[in-house]
């Protein structure tokens, strides 16, 4: 018998069966589990209902309308009484008193400084120059002339005006001095025409000049009263809206300042106008004939939410005299009567969530108690008497579902104004909402305590 070498059988990897070796790959299993998880997540997302959220904002129910208004003032153009050079001593848009010197007209220009200037005078001039340089705006070159007139005024205050040659121009009354003119100075509300509101054809004229002037040439404008008004052309619909106002607040878009004025509606021909009169704030706009203004007719302001978000919820109505204070935190609740195992009765304190306190038709004060705190038919007792009260009567409150924590929580609202799409609710309501809260846009699409995220 010949010797034969025995050969060792090779393992058949990857095939199952008796005595076969299985190659187990943990990476493949993990990848498969992740892939299965992604498929399940996508299926759940596609089949689940989607909830749209809305972030609560603060403001009016709608934007106020803006208008272009013409400003009307008591003003007059002052003309030169003689020919020569005009030397101005008052800064533009400055108040002056009666008989104060506004400018002088002479054959020579008035020098700002001379050998007689004291150190105190020079210090004042340096101070004015420092203030001007810090506030200089290259986009407002007219401020250069304002600075020049201010320096002239400083020099005039230190000078002996009796030694000045030429004619002094003194203010005829108290008022505000400006150095522009537009031909609208004599305009009144009753002489308005629609063409006057065409801003493209408006061309104001600068009165301050370094050139020689002749007799009767205009040299400055003097506004003699703080009382002024603006006039706005309005439509029939706007007239109806404004007819319920005796006074109205006006926001000036130039500087976002507001003034409250009395309102008058009138017509000239087929055009309707509204005139709003003020007794302050005119100096801020004394060089403006046309003003962009916002009539503040939407006076209600609060938290703005869509009407689709509002829902109602039932609450137990419980007279306030049945409430007691107890528990570790001295919270508000009620004494509930319960039956013991031996057939007797006992009382226990139940802390409750109270959403509101209101007066009923019987003139009694009631608490609106969350229905999850007590069961219908629960009997309440009072420690100071043998009286009993059975929980059951309900009332409704308006609210929204707040989803800040990922699930729907009822929050009470108190509506103060609304239109077809949105409403304004009060701020600071107990168990209410606040600015930047997230609520469900469609309140009917979820239930309370639904987990949404």
Coordinates of C-alpha atoms in Angstrom, one line a residue:
X1 CA 0.0 0.0 0.0
X2 CA 1.6 3.3 -1.1
X3 CA 1.8 6.2 1.2
X4 CA -0.3 9.2 0.1
X5 CA 0.0 12.7 1.5
X6 CA -3.1 13.8 3.2
X7 CA -4.3 17.2 2.2
X8 CA -6.0 19.5 4.6
X9 CA -9.4 20.8 3.4
X10 CA -9.7 24.5 2.8
X11 CA -12.5 26.4 4.6
X12 CA -15.3 27.5 2.3
X13 CA -15.7 31.1 3.5
X14 CA -18.9 33.0 2.8
X15 CA -21.1 29.9 2.5
X16 CA -23.3 28.6 5.2
X17 CA -24.0 25.1 6.1
X18 CA -22.9 22.4 8.6
X19 CA -19.4 23.0 9.5
X20 CA -19.1 26.0 7.3
X21 CA -17.4 29.3 8.5
X22 CA -19.5 32.6 8.3
X23 CA -17.7 36.0 7.8
X24 CA -19.6 38.6 9.9
X25 CA -19.0 42.3 8.8
X26 CA -20.1 44.7 11.6
X27 CA -19.7 47.8 9.3
X28 CA -22.3 46.4 6.9
X29 CA -24.8 45.9 9.8
X30 CA -24.4 49.4 11.1
X31 CA -24.7 50.9 7.6
X32 CA -27.9 48.9 7.0
X33 CA -29.4 50.1 10.4
X34 CA -28.7 53.7 9.5
X35 CA -30.2 53.3 6.1
X36 CA -33.3 51.7 7.5
X37 CA -33.6 54.5 10.0
X38 CA -33.4 57.1 7.3
X39 CA -36.1 55.3 5.3
X40 CA -38.4 55.2 8.3
X41 CA -37.8 58.9 9.1
X42 CA -38.6 60.0 5.5
X43 CA -41.8 57.9 5.5
X44 CA -42.9 59.4 8.8
X45 CA -42.1 63.0 7.6
X46 CA -44.0 62.5 4.3
X47 CA -47.1 60.9 5.9
X48 CA -47.3 63.2 9.0
X49 CA -49.2 66.5 9.0
X50 CA -47.0 69.6 8.9
X51 CA -47.7 72.4 11.3
X52 CA -46.9 76.0 10.3
X53 CA -45.6 78.2 13.0
X54 CA -45.8 82.0 13.4
X55 CA -43.6 84.3 15.4
X56 CA -45.5 86.9 17.4
X57 CA -44.6 90.5 16.5
X58 CA -45.4 93.8 18.1
X59 CA -46.9 96.8 16.4
X60 CA -50.1 98.3 14.9
X61 CA -52.6 96.3 13.0
X62 CA -51.7 97.9 9.7
X63 CA -49.3 100.6 8.4
X64 CA -50.3 104.2 8.5
X65 CA -50.6 106.0 5.2
X66 CA -47.9 108.5 4.2
X67 CA -48.5 111.8 2.4
X68 CA -46.7 114.8 0.9
X69 CA -47.9 117.9 2.8
X70 CA -47.4 121.7 2.2
X71 CA -46.3 123.7 5.3
X72 CA -48.0 127.0 5.8
X73 CA -46.6 129.6 8.2
X74 CA -47.0 133.3 9.2
X75 CA -43.9 134.6 7.3
X76 CA -42.7 137.7 5.5
X77 CA -39.8 138.6 3.1
X78 CA -37.6 141.4 4.4
X79 CA -36.2 143.6 1.6
X80 CA -33.0 145.7 1.6
X81 CA -33.6 149.4 2.5
X82 CA -30.4 150.4 0.7
X83 CA -27.8 149.1 -1.7
X84 CA -24.5 147.5 -0.8
X85 CA -23.0 144.4 0.7
X86 CA -25.1 142.4 3.2
X87 CA -23.3 141.3 6.3
X88 CA -25.3 138.6 8.2
X89 CA -25.0 138.2 12.0
X90 CA -27.7 135.6 12.7
X91 CA -27.4 131.9 12.0
X92 CA -30.0 130.4 9.7
X93 CA -33.1 129.1 11.4
X94 CA -32.4 131.0 14.6
X95 CA -34.8 132.8 16.9
X96 CA -34.5 136.6 17.2
X97 CA -36.2 139.1 19.4
X98 CA -37.8 142.3 18.2
X99 CA -35.3 145.1 17.2
X100 CA -32.3 142.7 17.3
X101 CA -29.8 143.2 14.5
X102 CA -30.1 140.5 11.8
X103 CA -27.7 142.0 9.3
X104 CA -26.2 145.3 8.0
X105 CA -25.9 146.8 4.6
X106 CA -22.8 148.8 3.9
X107 CA -20.4 149.7 1.1
X108 CA -17.8 147.4 2.7
X109 CA -18.0 143.9 4.1
X110 CA -17.9 143.7 7.9
X111 CA -14.6 142.3 9.1
X112 CA -14.8 139.3 11.5
X113 CA -11.8 140.3 13.6
X114 CA -9.4 143.1 14.1
X115 CA -6.6 144.3 16.3
X116 CA -9.0 145.1 19.1
X117 CA -10.1 141.4 19.6
X118 CA -9.4 140.3 23.2
X119 CA -8.2 136.9 24.2
X120 CA -11.8 136.1 25.4
X121 CA -13.2 137.0 22.0
X122 CA -10.7 134.8 20.2
X123 CA -11.4 132.0 22.7
X124 CA -15.1 132.2 21.8
X125 CA -14.3 132.1 18.1
X126 CA -12.0 129.1 18.5
X127 CA -14.8 127.3 20.5
X128 CA -17.3 127.9 17.7
X129 CA -14.8 126.6 15.1
X130 CA -14.2 123.5 17.2
X131 CA -17.9 122.7 17.5
X132 CA -18.4 123.3 13.7
X133 CA -15.4 121.1 12.7
X134 CA -16.6 118.1 14.7
X135 CA -20.2 118.3 13.3
X136 CA -19.2 119.1 9.7
X137 CA -20.9 117.0 7.1
X138 CA -19.6 117.2 3.5
X139 CA -23.1 116.4 2.2
X140 CA -24.5 119.6 3.8
X141 CA -22.4 122.4 2.5
X142 CA -24.9 125.0 3.5
X143 CA -23.6 124.5 7.1
X144 CA -20.5 126.5 6.0
X145 CA -22.7 129.6 5.6
X146 CA -24.3 128.9 9.0
X147 CA -20.9 128.8 10.6
X148 CA -20.0 132.1 8.8
X149 CA -23.1 133.8 10.1
X150 CA -22.4 132.5 13.6
X151 CA -18.9 134.0 13.5
X152 CA -20.4 137.3 12.3
X153 CA -22.8 137.2 15.2
X154 CA -19.9 136.6 17.7
X155 CA -18.0 139.5 16.2
X156 CA -21.0 141.8 16.2
X157 CA -21.6 141.0 19.9
X158 CA -18.1 142.3 20.7
X159 CA -18.2 145.2 18.4
X160 CA -19.4 148.7 18.9
X161 CA -22.4 148.8 16.5
X162 CA -22.6 152.5 16.6
X163 CA -19.3 152.6 14.7
X164 CA -20.5 150.4 11.9
X165 CA -21.0 152.2 8.6
X166 CA -24.1 151.6 6.6
X167 CA -27.6 150.5 7.5
X168 CA -28.5 148.1 10.3
X169 CA -31.4 145.7 9.6
X170 CA -33.3 145.0 12.8
X171 CA -36.1 142.4 13.2
X172 CA -39.6 144.0 13.1
X173 CA -40.9 141.4 15.6
X174 CA -40.0 138.3 17.5
X175 CA -39.5 135.3 15.1
X176 CA -37.2 132.9 13.3
X177 CA -34.8 134.1 10.6
X178 CA -34.2 132.0 7.5
X179 CA -32.3 132.7 4.3
X180 CA -34.4 131.0 1.7
X181 CA -37.5 131.9 -0.3
X182 CA -39.9 130.0 -2.6
X183 CA -42.8 132.3 -3.4
X184 CA -45.2 130.4 -1.1
X185 CA -44.9 132.9 1.8
X186 CA -48.3 134.4 1.3
X187 CA -50.0 131.1 0.6
X188 CA -53.1 130.2 2.7
X189 CA -55.1 127.0 2.9
X190 CA -58.0 128.6 1.0
X191 CA -55.8 129.6 -2.0
X192 CA -54.3 126.2 -2.7
X193 CA -54.4 124.5 -6.1
X194 CA -53.4 120.9 -7.0
X195 CA -50.6 122.3 -9.2
X196 CA -48.8 123.6 -6.1
X197 CA -48.2 120.1 -4.9
X198 CA -46.0 119.3 -7.9
X199 CA -42.6 119.0 -6.3
X200 CA -40.8 118.8 -9.6
X201 CA -41.6 122.4 -10.4
X202 CA -40.6 123.6 -6.9
X203 CA -37.5 125.9 -7.0
X204 CA -36.5 127.6 -3.7
X205 CA -34.1 130.6 -3.8
X206 CA -31.2 131.3 -1.4
X207 CA -31.5 134.9 -0.2
X208 CA -28.1 135.1 1.5
X209 CA -25.5 136.4 -1.0
X210 CA -22.0 137.8 -1.0
X211 CA -22.8 140.0 -4.0
X212 CA -24.1 143.6 -3.8
X213 CA -27.8 144.0 -3.4
X214 CA -30.0 146.8 -4.6
X215 CA -32.9 148.6 -2.8
X216 CA -35.9 146.3 -2.4
X217 CA -34.0 143.1 -3.1
X218 CA -35.0 140.3 -0.6
X219 CA -32.4 139.6 2.0
X220 CA -34.0 137.3 4.5
X221 CA -37.3 135.7 5.6
X222 CA -38.8 136.2 9.0
X223 CA -41.3 133.7 10.5
X224 CA -43.4 135.6 13.0
X225 CA -45.4 132.9 14.8
X226 CA -44.9 129.4 16.3
X227 CA -48.4 128.5 15.0
X228 CA -48.3 126.7 11.7
X229 CA -50.1 124.0 9.7
X230 CA -49.7 121.4 7.0
X231 CA -52.2 120.7 4.2
X232 CA -52.7 117.4 2.5
X233 CA -54.9 116.5 -0.5
X234 CA -57.1 113.5 0.4
X235 CA -59.5 111.1 -1.3
X236 CA -63.1 110.6 -0.5
X237 CA -62.3 107.3 1.4
X238 CA -59.6 109.1 3.4
X239 CA -62.0 111.9 4.2
X240 CA -64.4 109.4 5.7
X241 CA -61.7 107.8 7.8
X242 CA -60.4 111.2 9.1
X243 CA -63.9 112.7 9.8
X244 CA -64.0 110.9 13.1
X245 CA -60.9 112.7 14.4
X246 CA -60.8 116.1 16.0
X247 CA -57.0 115.8 16.7
X248 CA -54.5 113.5 15.1
X249 CA -50.8 112.6 15.7
X250 CA -48.5 113.3 12.8
X251 CA -45.1 111.7 12.3
X252 CA -42.6 113.6 10.3
X253 CA -40.4 111.2 8.3
X254 CA -37.6 113.7 8.0
X255 CA -36.5 113.2 11.6
X256 CA -39.1 110.7 13.0
X257 CA -40.5 113.3 15.4
X258 CA -44.2 113.6 16.1
X259 CA -46.6 116.4 16.8
X260 CA -50.3 116.3 17.7
X261 CA -52.5 118.9 15.9
X262 CA -56.1 119.8 15.4
X263 CA -57.7 118.6 12.2
X264 CA -59.9 120.5 9.7
X265 CA -61.5 119.0 6.5
X266 CA -62.4 121.3 3.6
X267 CA -62.8 121.3 -0.2
X268 CA -61.8 123.6 -3.0
X269 CA -63.7 122.7 -6.1
X270 CA -63.6 118.9 -6.6
X271 CA -60.5 118.4 -4.5
X272 CA -60.7 117.6 -0.8
X273 CA -58.0 118.6 1.7
X274 CA -57.1 118.2 5.3
X275 CA -55.4 120.9 7.3
X276 CA -53.6 120.0 10.5
X277 CA -52.6 122.9 12.8
X278 CA -49.8 122.9 15.4
X279 CA -48.5 125.3 17.9
X280 CA -45.0 123.8 18.4
X281 CA -42.2 122.1 16.4
X282 CA -42.2 124.6 13.5
X283 CA -38.5 125.6 13.9
X284 CA -37.4 122.1 13.0
X285 CA -39.0 122.4 9.5
X286 CA -38.8 126.2 8.9
X287 CA -36.8 125.7 5.7
X288 CA -39.0 122.9 4.4
X289 CA -42.1 123.7 2.3
X290 CA -42.9 120.1 1.4
X291 CA -42.9 117.5 4.2
X292 CA -43.3 113.7 4.0
X293 CA -45.7 112.9 6.9
X294 CA -47.4 109.8 8.3
X295 CA -50.9 110.3 9.8
X296 CA -51.1 108.0 12.8
X297 CA -54.7 106.7 12.5
X298 CA -54.0 103.2 13.7
X299 CA -53.7 104.0 17.4
X300 CA -54.1 100.4 18.7
X301 CA -50.7 98.7 19.2
X302 CA -50.0 95.4 20.8
X303 CA -49.1 91.8 19.8
X304 CA -50.0 91.1 16.2
X305 CA -51.2 87.5 15.4
X306 CA -53.2 85.9 12.6
X307 CA -56.9 85.2 13.2
X308 CA -56.4 81.7 12.0
X309 CA -54.3 81.0 15.1
X310 CA -57.1 81.8 17.6
X311 CA -58.9 79.0 19.3
X312 CA -61.3 78.6 22.2
X313 CA -61.0 76.4 25.3
X314 CA -63.5 75.5 28.0
X315 CA -62.7 76.2 31.6
X316 CA -64.5 75.5 34.9
X317 CA -66.2 78.5 36.4
X318 CA -65.6 78.5 40.2
X319 CA -66.6 81.4 42.5
X320 CA -63.4 83.0 43.9
X321 CA -64.5 82.6 47.5
X322 CA -63.9 78.8 47.2
X323 CA -60.2 79.3 46.5
X324 CA -57.7 78.7 49.3
X325 CA -53.9 79.0 49.6
X326 CA -51.9 75.9 50.4
X327 CA -49.1 73.6 49.3
X328 CA -45.4 74.0 49.7
X329 CA -45.3 77.2 47.5
X330 CA -48.5 78.7 49.0
X331 CA -50.1 78.4 45.6
X332 CA -53.8 78.9 44.9
X333 CA -56.1 75.9 44.8
X334 CA -59.3 74.3 46.2
X335 CA -60.3 71.9 49.0
X336 CA -61.7 68.8 47.3
X337 CA -63.9 66.4 49.2
X338 CA -63.0 62.7 48.7
X339 CA -64.5 59.4 49.9
X340 CA -62.3 57.2 52.2
X341 CA -62.1 53.4 52.1
X342 CA -64.3 53.1 55.2
X343 CA -67.1 55.1 53.6
X344 CA -66.3 58.4 55.3
X345 CA -65.1 61.7 53.7
X346 CA -61.9 63.6 53.7
X347 CA -60.6 66.8 52.1
X348 CA -57.4 67.3 50.2
X349 CA -55.8 70.4 48.7
X350 CA -55.6 70.4 44.9
X351 CA -53.4 73.0 43.3
X352 CA -55.0 74.4 40.1
X353 CA -54.0 76.6 37.2
X354 CA -56.2 79.7 37.0
X355 CA -56.2 81.5 33.7
X356 CA -58.5 84.5 34.4
X357 CA -60.8 86.2 36.9
X358 CA -64.0 87.7 35.6
X359 CA -67.4 89.0 36.8
X360 CA -70.4 86.9 35.8
X361 CA -73.9 87.9 34.9
X362 CA -74.8 87.5 38.6
X363 CA -72.2 90.1 39.4
X364 CA -70.1 87.5 41.2
X365 CA -66.4 87.0 40.6
X366 CA -65.4 83.7 39.0
X367 CA -62.1 82.0 38.4
X368 CA -61.5 80.3 35.0
X369 CA -59.9 77.0 36.1
X370 CA -58.1 74.6 33.8
X371 CA -60.3 71.5 33.3
X372 CA -57.2 69.3 33.7
X373 CA -56.9 70.3 37.3
X374 CA -60.2 69.0 38.6
X375 CA -62.8 66.4 37.5
X376 CA -66.3 67.3 36.6
X377 CA -68.6 66.6 39.5
X378 CA -65.8 67.2 42.1
X379 CA -67.2 68.6 45.4
X380 CA -65.4 71.6 46.9
X381 CA -65.7 72.5 50.6
X382 CA -64.8 75.5 52.6
X383 CA -62.9 75.3 55.9
X384 CA -65.0 78.0 57.5
X385 CA -68.5 76.5 56.7
X386 CA -70.4 73.3 55.8
X387 CA -71.1 74.6 52.3
X388 CA -70.5 72.5 49.2
X389 CA -69.9 73.4 45.6
X390 CA -70.0 71.0 42.7
X391 CA -67.6 71.6 39.8
X392 CA -69.3 71.5 36.4
X393 CA -70.2 74.9 35.0
X394 CA -67.9 76.0 32.2
X395 CA -67.0 79.1 30.3
X396 CA -64.7 79.8 27.3
X397 CA -61.6 81.9 26.7
X398 CA -59.9 82.8 23.5
X399 CA -56.3 81.8 23.0
X400 CA -53.6 80.4 20.8
X401 CA -51.3 77.3 20.9
X402 CA -47.8 78.3 21.9
X403 CA -45.1 75.8 20.7
X404 CA -41.9 77.3 22.2
X405 CA -41.3 74.0 24.0
X406 CA -42.1 71.7 21.1
X407 CA -45.6 70.8 22.1
X408 CA -48.9 72.8 22.0
X409 CA -49.7 74.8 25.1
X410 CA -52.9 76.9 25.3
X411 CA -52.1 80.6 26.0
X412 CA -54.9 83.1 26.7
X413 CA -55.3 86.3 24.5
X414 CA -57.4 89.4 24.8
X415 CA -58.2 90.9 21.4
X416 CA -58.4 94.8 21.2
X417 CA -58.6 95.3 17.5
X418 CA -58.8 93.2 14.3
X419 CA -59.3 93.1 10.6
X420 CA -60.1 90.3 8.1
X421 CA -56.7 88.6 8.6
X422 CA -55.0 89.7 11.8
X423 CA -55.8 90.9 15.3
X424 CA -54.0 92.9 17.9
X425 CA -54.0 91.4 21.5
X426 CA -53.0 93.0 24.8
X427 CA -49.5 92.5 26.2
X428 CA -48.9 91.3 29.7
X429 CA -52.0 89.0 29.9
X430 CA -51.8 86.4 32.6
X431 CA -50.9 83.0 31.0
X432 CA -50.7 84.9 27.7
X433 CA -48.1 85.3 25.0
X434 CA -45.2 87.6 24.5
X435 CA -43.3 89.1 21.6
X436 CA -41.1 86.6 19.7
X437 CA -43.1 83.6 21.0
X438 CA -43.9 80.9 18.4
X439 CA -47.5 79.9 18.0
X440 CA -49.4 77.6 15.6
X441 CA -50.5 79.5 12.5
X442 CA -53.7 77.4 12.1
X443 CA -55.0 76.6 15.6
X444 CA -57.5 74.1 14.3
X445 CA -54.8 71.8 13.0
X446 CA -53.5 70.7 16.4
X447 CA -54.8 69.7 19.8
X448 CA -53.5 70.8 23.2
X449 CA -50.4 68.9 24.4
X450 CA -49.7 67.6 20.8
X451 CA -45.9 67.0 20.4
X452 CA -44.9 68.9 17.3
X453 CA -41.1 68.8 17.4

